[in-house]
Amino acid sequence: MTDIRTEVLVVGGGLGGVAAALTAARLGRTVVLTEVTDWLGGQLTAQAVPPDEHPWIEGPAAPPGYTELRRRVRDYYRRNYPLRPDAARDPLLDPGLGVVSRMCHEPRVAAAVLEEMLAPWRSSGALTVLTGYEPIAAHTDGDRIEAVTLAGRDDGRDGRREITVQADYVADATELGDLLELAGVEHVIGAEGRDETGEPHAPETADPLDQQAVSWCFALDHRPGEEHVIDRPASYDHWRTTVAPFWPGSQLSFTDVEPITLRRRTWALMGADRAAGEHFDLWQFRRVLAREQFAAGAFASDVTVVNWPQIDYWEAPLLGVDAGQRQAALDAGRELSLSFLYWLQTDAPRPDGGTGWPGLRLRPDVTGTSDGLAKAPYIREARRIKAEFTVLEQHVGVEARPPGAGGAVFHDSVGLGSYRIDLHPSSAGRSYIDIESYPFQIPLGALIPVRVDNLLPANKNIGTTHITNGCYRLHPVEWAIGEAVGALAGFCLDRALPPRKVRSDPNQLADYQRLLGDTLGIQLAWPEEIRSRPHHY
């Protein structure tokens, strides 16, 4: 049955998967890392989502591997791009000057940098990377996963090739928590009920089909005077006329709702009016290349990524449905994105009284695809393990904790993160839930399934709830989860211990936390002056 034997198998090449693989390899373990697309990096690359980060990301609280990734991205631009001298000298170089991050950049640059980071481990034979492979079966024996079978294209030939990988430890770093279903690992989908968790912002009772919207992102530049209008999408009329009950109108509009207050707001596409109090426009929001950062004439246009509320697809869920329904939802999400682009090019109101910007041009080279859309949809919510410990809103939410208390302190902390509890509209007809949270710790208990001994979650599938997933799902947190998982697999192999024994034995837990802190440089606690400061945008 086995084509490959390894110590650690990481299924899913997003940021958590890469971090887990890299950390385990650095600790002397053999690793196989698989990814369904041909780019590593997940939400940062294949999903084309510039990083969502916290205010302290440039400091020591950031995951060390993620800090290295950000440094290498900046160095990549300095080595390869015609930066203005002052931009090149800036230690905090921001190629895109986007609003969502202190360092917005092109997804393909991050993909190249991740390949650089993994290169020595691949050359040494410690790490094998299989791109274009998806898991199709998990082979279990009692409370262990013995092997995973993956299917992929057969080296450019017609048909599919199957590979079975046997491993001592398996990390599920897939975007939807695929191994949890394939291996029969106890898990949750959708929203838990307030009657179960006591969370103030949970629905009264559980709703498995209450799942956050997905978004099919794309990259654009603007070429005034040129014609780049795409073919009219087949579902354009549907998106022009459909109005969700919680939305102020059609999504093909510059009017949406402010996530925190749910008040109606209207955007500008380009040229925010600072005199009117507008801080930024949609074009700046997730801009990944700002031509003002580069030598005059180097670029004819900025490049921006469209990941705006207008392309959030919430009409149907991806989990708890059959494969045909899931594919139909993904196809509809693509159609929404293309319809919004067509609307921008043809029907969107311009400040001069005209309609449409026909010079808006898809940039398939930026996303690494033939059609200009991202390689994969932006997934905000996955299956989540039933864990030894589940993070609740009462642990991190400002409203749910005593005034000024800060985030809960976990004795088994394995890393740090910070973000608002930010849930996008859902397939259950729910609008935004966007509330303050404190900087938080990642507890080891949230990484340990209630039953299975050798599967570890390394993406958005840890022991959070539907609510707390909203702040544990972002780029640096996913990386921190992956680092902890890679280190845990290495530690458990060294000592022939299951992960739950590491958590339950104070001496083993202390040794594991020393490995994280002293060897890997991972911070496990926020400074007190930060811990009690709510995360603001």
XYZ file of C-alpha atoms in Angstrom, residues 70-526:
457
model
C 8.336 38.954 5.846
C 12.044 39.880 5.868
C 12.691 37.725 2.814
C 9.754 39.273 0.938
C 11.237 42.720 1.472
C 14.678 41.481 0.408
C 13.152 39.939 -2.726
C 11.858 43.330 -3.789
C 15.174 44.999 -2.971
C 17.082 42.438 -5.055
C 14.783 42.270 -8.044
C 12.688 45.442 -8.385
C 13.576 49.029 -9.345
C 12.652 50.536 -5.998
C 13.061 54.220 -5.322
C 16.237 54.697 -3.219
C 14.297 55.854 -0.159
C 11.897 52.896 -0.438
C 14.784 50.451 -0.785
C 16.414 51.855 2.356
C 13.226 51.689 4.400
C 13.566 48.776 6.861
C 9.768 48.560 6.874
C 9.416 48.535 3.094
C 5.783 48.123 2.025
C 5.647 47.363 -1.724
C 1.880 47.792 -2.015
C 1.054 50.469 0.551
C -2.226 48.661 1.111
C -4.443 49.354 4.083
C -4.896 45.843 5.482
C -1.244 45.198 6.267
C 2.035 46.933 7.017
C 3.483 44.937 4.126
C 1.220 44.217 1.164
C 2.912 42.394 -1.703
C 2.218 40.275 -4.759
C 1.196 36.668 -4.089
C 3.729 35.263 -6.553
C 6.545 36.951 -4.617
C 5.468 35.201 -1.434
C 5.282 31.903 -3.347
C 8.863 32.404 -4.550
C 10.068 33.271 -1.054
C 8.448 30.195 0.486
C 10.250 28.070 -2.095
C 13.510 29.747 -1.036
C 12.851 28.982 2.616
C 12.222 25.304 1.912
C 14.982 24.849 -0.681
C 17.815 23.567 1.561
C 15.565 21.025 3.255
C 14.360 19.729 -0.096
C 17.923 19.441 -1.375
C 19.025 17.552 1.743
C 16.232 15.020 1.292
C 14.662 15.864 4.652
C 11.614 17.377 2.924
C 9.624 16.082 -0.041
C 7.060 18.441 -1.567
C 4.216 17.078 -3.697
C 2.153 19.771 -5.442
C -1.016 19.052 -7.378
C -2.099 16.344 -4.910
C -5.290 16.168 -2.845
C -6.173 13.650 -0.126
C -8.770 11.059 -1.111
C -8.525 8.475 1.681
C -7.171 8.064 5.199
C -6.199 4.625 6.479
C -6.771 4.235 10.206
C -6.096 1.648 12.865
C -8.035 2.350 16.031
C -7.093 5.815 17.273
C -4.242 6.310 14.787
C -3.974 7.356 11.175
C -1.549 4.951 9.527
C -1.429 6.484 6.048
C -3.094 8.906 3.650
C -3.743 8.309 -0.050
C -3.488 11.311 -2.341
C -4.405 11.733 -5.976
C -2.733 14.013 -8.484
C -1.944 14.394 -12.123
C 0.550 11.861 -13.383
C 3.602 13.955 -14.308
C 1.830 15.795 -17.127
C 0.296 12.687 -18.673
C -3.427 12.003 -18.917
C -5.079 10.407 -15.926
C -4.404 10.579 -12.198
C -1.710 9.046 -10.096
C -2.346 7.900 -6.552
C 0.325 7.961 -3.841
C -0.046 6.546 -0.351
C 2.099 8.096 2.367
C 2.627 6.306 5.670
C 3.655 8.501 8.584
C 4.090 8.526 12.339
C 2.387 11.930 12.585
C -0.103 13.506 10.210
C -0.853 17.227 10.165
C -4.113 18.310 8.557
C -3.266 21.679 7.050
C -5.952 21.532 4.353
C -8.170 24.548 3.837
C -11.388 22.738 4.787
C -10.049 20.207 7.297
C -10.409 17.387 4.757
C -8.598 14.734 6.791
C -11.004 15.169 9.683
C -13.795 13.837 7.514
C -11.714 11.236 5.663
C -10.310 9.771 8.885
C -13.504 9.992 10.925
C -11.953 12.425 13.392
C -14.547 14.004 15.661
C -15.185 17.531 14.429
C -17.606 20.451 14.193
C -18.834 22.474 11.228
C -20.687 25.762 11.247
C -21.823 27.531 14.381
C -22.104 26.140 17.880
C -25.100 27.320 19.875
C -25.106 29.727 22.792
C -26.879 26.995 24.744
C -23.698 24.904 24.371
C -20.859 27.447 24.635
C -22.420 30.403 26.427
C -20.790 32.747 23.905
C -22.654 36.073 23.746
C -22.431 36.331 19.952
C -23.223 32.705 19.103
C -26.663 31.859 17.695
C -29.118 30.534 20.263
C -28.752 26.965 18.984
C -26.185 25.264 16.778
C -26.427 25.686 13.021
C -23.961 23.541 11.046
C -24.795 25.416 7.843
C -23.892 28.800 9.354
C -20.525 29.133 7.601
C -18.608 32.249 6.639
C -18.663 33.487 3.065
C -15.874 32.471 0.715
C -14.312 34.856 -1.805
C -12.729 34.212 -5.179
C -10.123 36.977 -5.345
C -8.489 38.482 -8.420
C -5.812 41.040 -9.276
C -6.296 44.169 -11.376
C -4.368 47.043 -12.796
C -5.835 50.087 -14.559
C -4.957 51.130 -18.108
C -6.928 54.299 -18.935
C -7.891 54.547 -22.582
C -7.596 50.809 -23.147
C -10.370 48.225 -23.486
C -10.152 45.146 -21.259
C -13.823 44.330 -20.686
C -14.402 40.606 -20.091
C -17.279 38.629 -21.578
C -20.561 39.216 -19.804
C -20.927 36.422 -17.191
C -23.943 34.163 -17.613
C -25.194 34.930 -14.104
C -24.705 38.706 -14.313
C -28.431 39.477 -14.143
C -28.781 37.299 -11.050
C -26.130 39.269 -9.195
C -27.511 42.608 -10.437
C -30.940 41.877 -8.978
C -30.384 39.615 -5.956
C -30.501 41.335 -2.573
C -29.751 39.474 0.651
C -32.080 40.438 3.524
C -29.143 41.731 5.616
C -27.538 43.736 2.765
C -28.473 47.234 1.578
C -28.818 46.232 -2.087
C -27.181 44.231 -4.834
C -23.579 43.230 -4.262
C -22.787 44.815 -7.625
C -22.556 48.199 -5.973
C -20.168 50.421 -4.049
C -22.641 50.414 -1.146
C -22.292 47.809 1.578
C -22.328 47.769 5.398
C -19.678 48.745 7.920
C -18.786 45.444 9.672
C -18.692 46.752 13.246
C -21.812 48.918 13.299
C -23.671 47.332 10.329
C -24.421 50.856 9.122
C -24.755 51.481 5.409
C -21.661 52.947 3.732
C -20.580 53.806 0.195
C -17.066 53.420 -1.154
C -15.050 55.223 -3.779
C -13.163 53.019 -6.223
C -10.220 55.365 -6.694
C -9.390 58.780 -5.298
C -10.764 58.918 -1.774
C -11.788 62.414 -0.708
C -9.627 63.129 2.322
C -11.431 66.454 2.867
C -14.650 64.491 3.324
C -13.021 62.296 5.934
C -12.470 59.270 3.684
C -9.236 57.574 4.767
C -8.857 55.226 1.825
C -10.677 53.799 -1.170
C -11.236 50.299 -2.467
C -8.243 50.561 -4.791
C -5.870 51.129 -1.867
C -7.533 48.571 0.385
C -5.577 45.499 -0.753
C -3.138 47.102 -3.161
C -0.096 44.862 -3.612
C 2.052 47.053 -5.856
C 2.100 50.846 -5.479
C 3.947 52.369 -8.406
C 4.991 55.340 -6.241
C 7.367 52.964 -4.432
C 9.310 52.285 -7.630
C 11.419 54.201 -10.119
C 9.494 56.633 -12.296
C 8.083 54.867 -15.348
C 8.794 51.356 -14.057
C 5.088 50.539 -13.817
C 2.197 52.068 -15.716
C -0.275 51.216 -12.958
C -0.666 50.051 -9.413
C -1.818 46.468 -8.909
C -4.595 45.754 -6.436
C -6.263 42.566 -5.256
C -10.047 42.511 -5.141
C -11.025 40.900 -1.854
C -13.834 43.253 -0.978
C -17.289 42.631 0.554
C -18.778 42.743 -2.933
C -17.316 39.326 -3.794
C -18.214 37.509 -0.571
C -20.226 34.456 -1.636
C -22.751 33.509 1.033
C -25.600 31.860 -0.859
C -24.586 28.277 -0.021
C -22.149 26.519 2.352
C -19.178 24.356 1.388
C -19.362 21.927 4.331
C -22.132 19.537 5.262
C -23.188 19.181 1.617
C -22.306 16.660 -1.083
C -19.479 17.139 -3.585
C -21.815 18.332 -6.327
C -23.365 20.998 -4.131
C -19.916 22.139 -2.972
C -18.711 22.473 -6.551
C -21.852 24.377 -7.501
C -21.196 26.827 -4.663
C -17.577 27.291 -5.737
C -18.670 27.875 -9.340
C -21.231 30.423 -8.197
C -18.554 32.216 -6.165
C -16.398 32.513 -9.293
C -19.368 33.863 -11.234
C -19.992 36.495 -8.546
C -16.394 37.690 -8.777
C -16.473 37.859 -12.566
C -19.849 39.617 -12.475
C -18.481 42.238 -10.096
C -15.497 42.793 -12.384
C -17.783 43.145 -15.416
C -19.911 45.634 -13.451
C -16.802 47.655 -12.576
C -15.790 47.719 -16.223
C -19.193 48.586 -17.670
C -21.922 49.723 -15.262
C -20.268 51.103 -12.125
C -21.014 54.818 -11.585
C -18.013 57.110 -12.054
C -17.542 60.452 -10.304
C -17.733 62.228 -13.698
C -21.249 60.925 -14.293
C -20.243 58.177 -16.689
C -20.286 54.440 -16.074
C -17.590 51.828 -15.977
C -13.801 51.669 -16.130
C -13.098 49.567 -19.259
C -9.369 49.969 -18.627
C -9.497 47.750 -15.533
C -7.441 44.730 -16.546
C -7.195 41.278 -15.014
C -3.625 40.283 -14.109
C -3.392 36.494 -14.473
C 0.386 36.742 -14.162
C -0.038 38.057 -10.613
C -2.312 35.183 -9.557
C -0.497 32.521 -11.584
C -3.622 31.443 -13.461
C -4.915 31.595 -17.020
C -8.164 33.395 -16.180
C -6.907 35.992 -13.685
C -8.816 34.661 -10.694
C -6.896 33.194 -7.761
C -5.890 29.549 -7.942
C -8.266 28.743 -5.087
C -11.087 30.465 -3.190
C -10.352 32.320 0.026
C -11.640 29.964 2.721
C -12.421 31.592 6.069
C -13.807 28.599 7.924
C -13.049 24.867 7.995
C -14.063 21.752 9.846
C -12.731 22.104 13.402
C -11.541 19.308 15.640
C -13.357 18.449 18.814
C -10.377 19.225 20.978
C -9.194 18.601 24.519
C -9.695 22.339 25.008
C -11.851 24.711 22.969
C -11.194 28.445 22.843
C -14.395 30.373 23.561
C -15.368 33.999 23.150
C -15.153 34.181 26.946
C -11.396 33.602 26.664
C -10.594 36.358 24.152
C -13.589 38.630 23.520
C -13.515 42.043 25.188
C -17.252 42.139 25.879
C -17.217 38.609 27.285
C -14.428 39.234 29.813
C -14.185 41.438 32.903
C -13.221 45.051 32.079
C -9.506 45.381 31.421
C -8.828 41.706 32.111
C -6.962 41.042 28.896
C -7.021 37.704 27.150
C -7.110 34.464 29.119
C -3.723 33.134 30.183
C -3.280 29.489 29.147
C -0.783 27.370 31.063
C -0.175 25.319 27.915
C 0.469 28.240 25.540
C 2.354 27.316 22.355
C 2.229 30.663 20.525
C 0.592 34.040 20.151
C -1.796 35.899 17.885
C -4.039 38.919 17.706
C -6.948 40.021 15.536
C -10.486 41.198 15.994
C -13.211 38.563 16.026
C -14.073 39.132 12.384
C -16.762 36.912 10.869
C -18.006 37.705 7.381
C -21.653 37.227 6.362
C -22.666 33.594 6.342
C -24.579 30.997 4.408
C -27.230 31.091 7.159
C -28.239 34.649 6.289
C -26.229 36.228 9.095
C -24.497 39.577 8.604
C -21.067 40.473 9.994
C -19.987 39.697 13.519
C -17.063 42.029 14.127
C -16.166 42.643 17.760
C -13.124 43.527 19.809
C -10.805 40.840 21.088
C -7.666 40.864 23.181
C -4.261 39.622 22.034
C -4.393 35.904 22.683
C -2.400 32.746 23.236
C -2.729 29.479 21.321
C -3.335 26.695 23.863
C -1.852 23.265 23.223
C -5.185 21.718 24.195
C -6.767 23.259 21.085
C -4.316 21.277 18.911
C -5.116 17.858 20.385
C -8.148 15.869 19.161
C -10.296 14.256 21.821
C -9.535 10.759 20.542
C -7.078 10.387 17.664
C -3.474 10.181 18.835
C -1.330 11.190 15.863
C -3.345 13.740 13.883
C -2.621 17.410 14.513
C -4.547 20.372 13.034
C -2.360 22.969 11.320
C -4.728 25.452 9.712
C -8.159 26.870 10.593
C -9.228 23.478 11.972
C -8.043 23.776 15.581
C -10.231 23.731 18.688
C -11.894 27.088 18.285
C -15.584 27.821 17.910
C -17.327 29.438 14.983
C -16.945 32.712 16.892
C -13.299 32.477 17.948
C -12.269 31.114 14.568
C -12.894 34.724 13.544
C -9.664 35.842 15.231
C -7.573 32.650 14.988
C -7.842 32.318 11.185
C -5.428 35.003 9.962
C -2.028 34.653 8.302
C 0.416 34.992 11.236
C -1.780 32.924 13.547
C -1.959 30.116 11.008
C 1.834 30.197 10.764
C 2.139 30.111 14.577
C -0.168 27.083 14.729
C 1.970 25.336 12.118
C 5.197 26.058 14.004
C 3.720 24.603 17.193
C 2.465 21.513 15.354
C 5.796 20.846 13.601
C 7.631 21.227 16.895
C 5.112 18.998 18.698
C 5.519 16.209 16.161
C 9.307 16.407 16.491
C 9.143 16.477 20.289
C 6.772 13.509 20.462
C 8.945 11.476 18.104
C 12.031 12.240 20.200
C 10.364 11.047 23.402
C 7.990 8.389 22.040
C 5.052 10.202 23.645
C 1.579 10.979 22.317
C 0.680 14.699 22.231
C -1.953 14.391 24.975
C 0.713 13.018 27.326
C 2.835 16.111 26.656
C -0.037 18.294 27.763
C -1.053 16.240 30.782
C 2.457 15.800 32.209
C 3.743 19.109 33.664
C 7.380 18.114 33.170
C 6.903 17.142 29.533
C 4.874 20.294 28.880
C 7.623 22.435 30.415
C 10.246 20.718 28.244
C 8.135 21.197 25.107
C 7.582 24.878 25.903
C 11.344 25.261 26.436
C 11.882 23.772 22.981
C 9.471 26.339 21.557
C 10.958 29.270 23.437
C 14.662 28.565 23.868
C 15.379 26.583 20.682
C 12.878 28.026 18.203
C 12.501 31.536 19.637
C 8.714 31.410 19.869
C 7.154 33.830 22.353
C 4.505 32.166 24.524
C 3.145 35.139 26.489
C 2.227 38.697 25.605
